[in-house]
GROMACS .gro file of N, CA and C in nm:
model
  369
    1MET      N    1  -0.776   0.015   0.783
    1MET     CA    2  -0.671  -0.083   0.791
    1MET      C    3  -0.621  -0.113   0.651
    2LYS      N    4  -0.489  -0.127   0.636
    2LYS     CA    5  -0.430  -0.159   0.507
    2LYS      C    6  -0.333  -0.273   0.524
    3VAL      N    7  -0.333  -0.365   0.426
    3VAL     CA    8  -0.233  -0.471   0.422
    3VAL      C    9  -0.176  -0.477   0.281
    4VAL      N   10  -0.055  -0.529   0.271
    4VAL     CA   11   0.010  -0.551   0.143
    4VAL      C   12   0.003  -0.700   0.115
    5VAL      N   13  -0.038  -0.733  -0.008
    5VAL     CA   14  -0.049  -0.873  -0.049
    5VAL      C   15   0.048  -0.897  -0.164
    6TYR      N   16   0.132  -0.999  -0.148
    6TYR     CA   17   0.228  -1.035  -0.251
    6TYR      C   18   0.223  -1.186  -0.269
    7GLU      N   19   0.192  -1.230  -0.390
    7GLU     CA   20   0.179  -1.372  -0.420
    7GLU      C   21   0.092  -1.443  -0.316
    8ASP      N   22  -0.025  -1.385  -0.290
    8ASP     CA   23  -0.126  -1.439  -0.199
    8ASP      C   24  -0.084  -1.445  -0.052
    9ALA      N   25   0.022  -1.376  -0.016
    9ALA     CA   26   0.066  -1.371   0.124
    9ALA      C   27   0.058  -1.227   0.174
   10VAL      N   28   0.009  -1.210   0.296
   10VAL     CA   29   0.003  -1.078   0.357
   10VAL      C   30   0.142  -1.042   0.408
   11ARG      N   31   0.183  -0.921   0.376
   11ARG     CA   32   0.315  -0.873   0.421
   11ARG      C   33   0.296  -0.762   0.523
   12GLU      N   34   0.345  -0.787   0.641
   12GLU     CA   35   0.343  -0.686   0.747
   12GLU      C   36   0.468  -0.598   0.734
   13LYS      N   37   0.493  -0.515   0.834
   13LYS     CA   38   0.618  -0.440   0.836
   13LYS      C   39   0.732  -0.540   0.840
   14PRO      N   40   0.838  -0.516   0.765
   14PRO     CA   41   0.950  -0.610   0.767
   14PRO      C   42   1.011  -0.619   0.906
   15SER      N   43   1.050  -0.738   0.944
   15SER     CA   44   1.107  -0.760   1.077
   15SER      C   45   1.257  -0.738   1.081
   16SER      N   46   1.317  -0.719   0.962
   16SER     CA   47   1.462  -0.698   0.956
   16SER      C   48   1.497  -0.627   0.827
   17VAL      N   49   1.620  -0.580   0.821
   17VAL     CA   50   1.671  -0.517   0.699
   17VAL      C   51   1.668  -0.617   0.585
   18GLU      N   52   1.708  -0.740   0.613
   18GLU     CA   53   1.711  -0.842   0.508
   18GLU      C   54   1.571  -0.872   0.454
   19GLU      N   55   1.473  -0.875   0.542
   19GLU     CA   56   1.336  -0.900   0.496
   19GLU      C   57   1.286  -0.782   0.411
   20ALA      N   58   1.319  -0.660   0.448
   20ALA     CA   59   1.282  -0.543   0.367
   20ALA      C   60   1.346  -0.552   0.229
   21ARG      N   61   1.473  -0.588   0.226
   21ARG     CA   62   1.546  -0.603   0.100
   21ARG      C   63   1.478  -0.711   0.013
   22GLU      N   64   1.442  -0.822   0.073
   22GLU     CA   65   1.376  -0.931   0.001
   22GLU      C   66   1.241  -0.886  -0.055
   23TYR      N   67   1.163  -0.814   0.026
   23TYR     CA   68   1.033  -0.763  -0.020
   23TYR      C   69   1.050  -0.675  -0.143
   24ILE      N   70   1.139  -0.577  -0.133
   24ILE     CA   71   1.155  -0.480  -0.242
   24ILE      C   72   1.210  -0.547  -0.367
   25ARG      N   73   1.305  -0.637  -0.351
   25ARG     CA   74   1.357  -0.712  -0.466
   25ARG      C   75   1.246  -0.791  -0.534
   26GLY      N   76   1.156  -0.844  -0.456
   26GLY     CA   77   1.045  -0.921  -0.511
   26GLY      C   78   0.951  -0.838  -0.597
   27TYR      N   79   0.939  -0.709  -0.566
   27TYR     CA   80   0.853  -0.622  -0.645
   27TYR      C   81   0.914  -0.587  -0.781
   28SER      N   82   1.047  -0.589  -0.790
   28SER     CA   83   1.116  -0.551  -0.912
   28SER      C   84   1.067  -0.634  -1.031
   29LYS      N   85   1.022  -0.565  -1.134
   29LYS     CA   86   0.966  -0.627  -1.255
   29LYS      C   87   0.845  -0.714  -1.226
   30GLY      N   88   0.779  -0.690  -1.115
   30GLY     CA   89   0.662  -0.768  -1.079
   30GLY      C   90   0.550  -0.679  -1.032
   31HIS      N   91   0.466  -0.734  -0.949
   31HIS     CA   92   0.357  -0.653  -0.896
   31HIS      C   93   0.317  -0.700  -0.757
   32THR      N   94   0.243  -0.614  -0.689
   32THR     CA   95   0.189  -0.643  -0.558
   32THR      C   96   0.055  -0.572  -0.548
   33ALA      N   97  -0.011  -0.586  -0.435
   33ALA     CA   98  -0.140  -0.520  -0.416
   33ALA      C   99  -0.153  -0.474  -0.272
   34THR      N  100  -0.235  -0.373  -0.253
   34THR     CA  101  -0.273  -0.334  -0.118
   34THR      C  102  -0.423  -0.353  -0.106
   35VAL      N  103  -0.465  -0.389   0.013
   35VAL     CA  104  -0.608  -0.404   0.041
   35VAL      C  105  -0.637  -0.320   0.165
   36SER      N  106  -0.727  -0.223   0.148
   36SER     CA  107  -0.765  -0.135   0.258
   36SER      C  108  -0.912  -0.158   0.292
   37SER      N  109  -0.942  -0.154   0.420
   37SER     CA  110  -1.082  -0.163   0.461
   37SER      C  111  -1.118  -0.038   0.541
   38VAL      N  112  -1.242   0.004   0.526
   38VAL     CA  113  -1.291   0.122   0.594
   38VAL      C  114  -1.427   0.089   0.653
   39ALA      N  115  -1.450   0.131   0.776
   39ALA     CA  116  -1.581   0.119   0.840
   39ALA      C  117  -1.620   0.257   0.893
   40VAL      N  118  -1.744   0.295   0.866
   40VAL     CA  119  -1.796   0.425   0.910
   40VAL      C  120  -1.924   0.400   0.987
   41THR      N  121  -1.938   0.467   1.101
   41THR     CA  122  -2.056   0.453   1.185
   41THR      C  123  -2.121   0.589   1.207
   42ASN      N  124  -2.251   0.596   1.187
   42ASN     CA  125  -2.327   0.715   1.222
   42ASN      C  126  -2.357   0.704   1.370
   43LEU      N  127  -2.296   0.788   1.451
   43LEU     CA  128  -2.308   0.777   1.596
   43LEU      C  129  -2.448   0.811   1.647
   44LYS      N  130  -2.526   0.886   1.568
   44LYS     CA  131  -2.663   0.918   1.609
   44LYS      C  132  -2.758   0.802   1.586
   45THR      N  133  -2.741   0.733   1.473
   45THR     CA  134  -2.835   0.627   1.437
   45THR      C  135  -2.780   0.487   1.462
   46GLY      N  136  -2.650   0.476   1.474
   46GLY     CA  137  -2.589   0.344   1.491
   46GLY      C  138  -2.569   0.270   1.360
   47VAL      N  139  -2.609   0.330   1.247
   47VAL     CA  140  -2.591   0.265   1.117
   47VAL      C  141  -2.443   0.260   1.084
   48ARG      N  142  -2.401   0.142   1.042
   48ARG     CA  143  -2.260   0.120   1.009
   48ARG      C  144  -2.251   0.065   0.867
   49LYS      N  145  -2.154   0.119   0.794
   49LYS     CA  146  -2.126   0.071   0.658
   49LYS      C  147  -1.976   0.046   0.648
   50GLY      N  148  -1.940  -0.053   0.568
   50GLY     CA  149  -1.799  -0.085   0.549
   50GLY      C  150  -1.772  -0.124   0.406
   51GLY      N  151  -1.646  -0.117   0.369
   51GLY     CA  152  -1.608  -0.154   0.234
   51GLY      C  153  -1.460  -0.186   0.226
   52VAL      N  154  -1.421  -0.241   0.112
   52VAL     CA  155  -1.283  -0.282   0.088
   52VAL      C  156  -1.238  -0.222  -0.045
   53ASP      N  157  -1.112  -0.180  -0.050
   53ASP     CA  158  -1.055  -0.124  -0.172
   53ASP      C  159  -0.923  -0.194  -0.200
   54ARG      N  160  -0.907  -0.243  -0.322
   54ARG     CA  161  -0.784  -0.313  -0.361
   54ARG      C  162  -0.714  -0.234  -0.471
   55VAL      N  163  -0.584  -0.218  -0.458
   55VAL     CA  164  -0.503  -0.148  -0.558
   55VAL      C  165  -0.391  -0.240  -0.603
   56GLU      N  166  -0.372  -0.249  -0.733
   56GLU     CA  167  -0.263  -0.328  -0.791
   56GLU      C  168  -0.150  -0.233  -0.829
   57ILE      N  169  -0.027  -0.269  -0.794
   57ILE     CA  170   0.089  -0.186  -0.826
   57ILE      C  171   0.187  -0.271  -0.907
   58TYR      N  172   0.223  -0.221  -1.026
   58TYR     CA  173   0.316  -0.290  -1.115
   58TYR      C  174   0.447  -0.210  -1.121
   59PHE      N  175   0.557  -0.283  -1.117
   59PHE     CA  176   0.688  -0.220  -1.111
   59PHE      C  177   0.774  -0.252  -1.232
   60ASN      N  178   0.857  -0.154  -1.269
   60ASN     CA  179   0.969  -0.178  -1.359
   60ASN      C  180   1.079  -0.237  -1.271
   61GLU      N  181   1.197  -0.250  -1.328
   61GLU     CA  182   1.310  -0.297  -1.248
   61GLU      C  183   1.341  -0.195  -1.138
   62ILE      N  184   1.367  -0.245  -1.019
   62ILE     CA  185   1.411  -0.160  -0.908
   62ILE      C  186   1.560  -0.187  -0.890
   63PRO      N  187   1.643  -0.089  -0.926
   63PRO     CA  188   1.789  -0.110  -0.918
   63PRO      C  189   1.835  -0.140  -0.775
   64GLU      N  190   1.936  -0.221  -0.765
   64GLU     CA  191   1.993  -0.260  -0.635
   64GLU      C  192   2.036  -0.135  -0.556
   65GLU      N  193   2.090  -0.036  -0.625
   65GLU     CA  194   2.132   0.089  -0.561
   65GLU      C  195   2.013   0.159  -0.495
   66THR      N  196   1.899   0.158  -0.562
   66THR     CA  197   1.777   0.219  -0.507
   66THR      C  198   1.733   0.144  -0.383
   67ILE      N  199   1.735   0.012  -0.389
   67ILE     CA  200   1.695  -0.070  -0.274
   67ILE      C  201   1.784  -0.038  -0.154
   68GLU      N  202   1.913  -0.030  -0.176
   68GLU     CA  203   2.005  -0.002  -0.065
   68GLU      C  204   1.983   0.138  -0.007
   69LYS      N  205   1.957   0.235  -0.092
   69LYS     CA  206   1.930   0.371  -0.043
   69LYS      C  207   1.801   0.375   0.040
   70LEU      N  208   1.699   0.304  -0.006
   70LEU     CA  209   1.573   0.298   0.068
   70LEU      C  210   1.594   0.236   0.206
   71ILE      N  211   1.670   0.130   0.210
   71ILE     CA  212   1.696   0.061   0.337
   71ILE      C  213   1.781   0.149   0.428
   72GLU      N  214   1.879   0.216   0.370
   72GLU     CA  215   1.965   0.306   0.449
   72GLU      C  216   1.882   0.417   0.514
   73GLU      N  217   1.785   0.471   0.441
   73GLU     CA  218   1.698   0.575   0.496
   73GLU      C  219   1.612   0.520   0.611
   74GLY      N  220   1.575   0.393   0.601
   74GLY     CA  221   1.504   0.327   0.709
   74GLY      C  222   1.353   0.333   0.709
   75MET      N  223   1.293   0.419   0.630
   75MET     CA  224   1.146   0.432   0.631
   75MET      C  225   1.076   0.304   0.587
   76VAL      N  226   1.138   0.228   0.496
   76VAL     CA  227   1.074   0.105   0.447
   76VAL      C  228   1.060   0.000   0.557
   77LEU      N  229   1.134   0.017   0.666
   77LEU     CA  230   1.123  -0.076   0.778
   77LEU      C  231   1.001  -0.048   0.865
   78LYS      N  232   0.935   0.065   0.840
   78LYS     CA  233   0.824   0.109   0.925
   78LYS      C  234   0.687   0.099   0.859
   79VAL      N  235   0.683   0.043   0.738
   79VAL     CA  236   0.556   0.035   0.664
   79VAL      C  237   0.529  -0.108   0.616
   80ALA      N  238   0.402  -0.141   0.607
   80ALA     CA  239   0.362  -0.275   0.562
   80ALA      C  240   0.423  -0.306   0.426
   81GLY      N  241   0.482  -0.423   0.417
   81GLY     CA  242   0.540  -0.470   0.292
   81GLY      C  243   0.661  -0.393   0.245
   82ALA      N  244   0.715  -0.305   0.327
   82ALA     CA  245   0.827  -0.217   0.288
   82ALA      C  246   0.792  -0.140   0.162
   83LEU      N  247   0.664  -0.104   0.150
   83LEU     CA  248   0.611  -0.046   0.027
   83LEU      C  249   0.581   0.103   0.045
   84LEU      N  250   0.654   0.185  -0.028
   84LEU     CA  251   0.635   0.331  -0.028
   84LEU      C  252   0.634   0.380  -0.172
   85ILE      N  253   0.524   0.362  -0.243
   85ILE     CA  254   0.525   0.397  -0.387
   85ILE      C  255   0.537   0.546  -0.412
   86GLU      N  256   0.509   0.628  -0.311
   86GLU     CA  257   0.517   0.772  -0.329
   86GLU      C  258   0.658   0.827  -0.301
   87HIS      N  259   0.749   0.742  -0.254
   87HIS     CA  260   0.885   0.784  -0.222
   87HIS      C  261   0.957   0.825  -0.350
   88PRO      N  262   1.030   0.938  -0.348
   88PRO     CA  263   1.101   0.985  -0.469
   88PRO      C  264   1.198   0.884  -0.530
   89LEU      N  265   1.254   0.795  -0.450
   89LEU     CA  266   1.346   0.694  -0.506
   89LEU      C  267   1.271   0.581  -0.576
   90ILE      N  268   1.153   0.546  -0.528
   90ILE     CA  269   1.081   0.432  -0.585
   90ILE      C  270   0.981   0.476  -0.693
   91LEU      N  271   0.936   0.600  -0.686
   91LEU     CA  272   0.836   0.649  -0.782
   91LEU      C  273   0.875   0.625  -0.928
   92PRO      N  274   1.001   0.648  -0.969
   92PRO     CA  275   1.038   0.621  -1.108
   92PRO      C  276   1.032   0.473  -1.145
   93CYS      N  277   1.029   0.385  -1.046
   93CYS     CA  278   1.024   0.241  -1.071
   93CYS      C  279   0.880   0.188  -1.080
   94VAL      N  280   0.785   0.272  -1.048
   94VAL     CA  281   0.645   0.231  -1.054
   94VAL      C  282   0.597   0.241  -1.199
   95LYS      N  283   0.558   0.128  -1.253
   95LYS     CA  284   0.513   0.121  -1.392
   95LYS      C  285   0.367   0.163  -1.404
   96GLU      N  286   0.283   0.111  -1.313
   96GLU     CA  287   0.140   0.140  -1.321
   96GLU      C  288   0.075   0.116  -1.185
   97VAL      N  289  -0.019   0.202  -1.152
   97VAL     CA  290  -0.100   0.184  -1.032
   97VAL      C  291  -0.244   0.173  -1.078
   98VAL      N  292  -0.306   0.059  -1.051
   98VAL     CA  293  -0.446   0.038  -1.087
   98VAL      C  294  -0.527   0.060  -0.960
   99GLY      N  295  -0.572   0.183  -0.943
   99GLY     CA  296  -0.639   0.227  -0.823
   99GLY      C  297  -0.582   0.362  -0.784
  100THR      N  298  -0.597   0.398  -0.658
  100THR     CA  299  -0.554   0.531  -0.616
  100THR      C  300  -0.439   0.525  -0.516
  101THR      N  301  -0.352   0.623  -0.524
  101THR     CA  302  -0.238   0.630  -0.433
  101THR      C  303  -0.282   0.648  -0.289
  102ASP      N  304  -0.389   0.724  -0.266
  102ASP     CA  305  -0.436   0.745  -0.128
  102ASP      C  306  -0.475   0.612  -0.063
  103SER      N  307  -0.527   0.521  -0.141
  103SER     CA  308  -0.561   0.390  -0.087
  103SER      C  309  -0.434   0.312  -0.052
  104VAL      N  310  -0.332   0.321  -0.136
  104VAL     CA  311  -0.204   0.254  -0.108
  104VAL      C  312  -0.144   0.309   0.021
  105MET      N  313  -0.162   0.439   0.042
  105MET     CA  314  -0.105   0.503   0.160
  105MET      C  315  -0.187   0.476   0.287
  106GLY      N  316  -0.305   0.414   0.271
  106GLY     CA  317  -0.377   0.371   0.390
  106GLY      C  318  -0.521   0.414   0.406
  107LEU      N  319  -0.568   0.514   0.330
  107LEU     CA  320  -0.707   0.557   0.344
  107LEU      C  321  -0.765   0.591   0.207
  108PRO      N  322  -0.845   0.501   0.152
  108PRO     CA  323  -0.907   0.528   0.022
  108PRO      C  324  -1.014   0.637   0.036
  109LYS      N  325  -0.982   0.757  -0.012
  109LYS     CA  326  -1.070   0.873   0.005
  109LYS      C  327  -1.208   0.851  -0.058
  110GLU      N  328  -1.210   0.802  -0.181
  110GLU     CA  329  -1.338   0.784  -0.251
  110GLU      C  330  -1.429   0.688  -0.176
  111LEU      N  331  -1.376   0.576  -0.133
  111LEU     CA  332  -1.456   0.479  -0.057
  111LEU      C  333  -1.503   0.539   0.075
  112THR      N  334  -1.416   0.610   0.143
  112THR     CA  335  -1.451   0.671   0.271
  112THR      C  336  -1.563   0.773   0.254
  113GLU      N  337  -1.552   0.858   0.153
  113GLU     CA  338  -1.656   0.958   0.127
  113GLU      C  339  -1.789   0.891   0.093
  114LYS      N  340  -1.784   0.786   0.014
  114LYS     CA  341  -1.905   0.712  -0.024
  114LYS      C  342  -1.973   0.655   0.100
  115LEU      N  343  -1.896   0.593   0.187
  115LEU     CA  344  -1.953   0.533   0.307
  115LEU      C  345  -2.010   0.638   0.402
  116ILE      N  346  -1.943   0.752   0.414
  116ILE     CA  347  -1.995   0.860   0.498
  116ILE      C  348  -2.130   0.907   0.445
  117LYS      N  349  -2.139   0.928   0.313
  117LYS     CA  350  -2.266   0.970   0.253
  117LYS      C  351  -2.376   0.867   0.278
  118GLU      N  352  -2.339   0.739   0.267
  118GLU     CA  353  -2.439   0.633   0.288
  118GLU      C  354  -2.492   0.631   0.431
  119VAL      N  355  -2.404   0.645   0.530
  119VAL     CA  356  -2.451   0.640   0.668
  119VAL      C  357  -2.529   0.767   0.704
  120LEU      N  358  -2.493   0.878   0.644
  120LEU     CA  359  -2.569   1.002   0.670
  120LEU      C  360  -2.707   0.998   0.604
  121ALA      N  361  -2.717   0.931   0.491
  121ALA     CA  362  -2.845   0.921   0.420
  121ALA      C  363  -2.941   0.823   0.486
  122SER      N  364  -2.890   0.736   0.569
  122SER     CA  365  -2.974   0.633   0.630
  122SER      C  366  -3.021   0.677   0.769
  123THR      N  367  -3.093   0.787   0.773
  123THR     CA  368  -3.145   0.837   0.901
  123THR      C  369  -3.290   0.803   0.919
   0.00000   0.00000   0.00000
């Protein structure tokens, strides 16, 4: 599970074009975070492990033209927080990612691999 957190508020998928526009404008020259959680269960032993991964994303200015193109394409309306840092239009506006892109996209690989190893080792 992944959520986008902006100024201590959880941002779901935008409910309208205007909300998507507001979300993206808010990121311009600012930052946001994603929080992903992973749970892994060993089906043979029943051992379950879970963890949380947080990624901070810092942005340069996001031009109004870029925001409008993103909204016109429509994909930002289908993702939590209208956040697509890997999108070719937004990628040049990303100043820094503190964490991993795979976690921002929804599945932190390193955490998932760690948890799988832990549940397999606990036999």
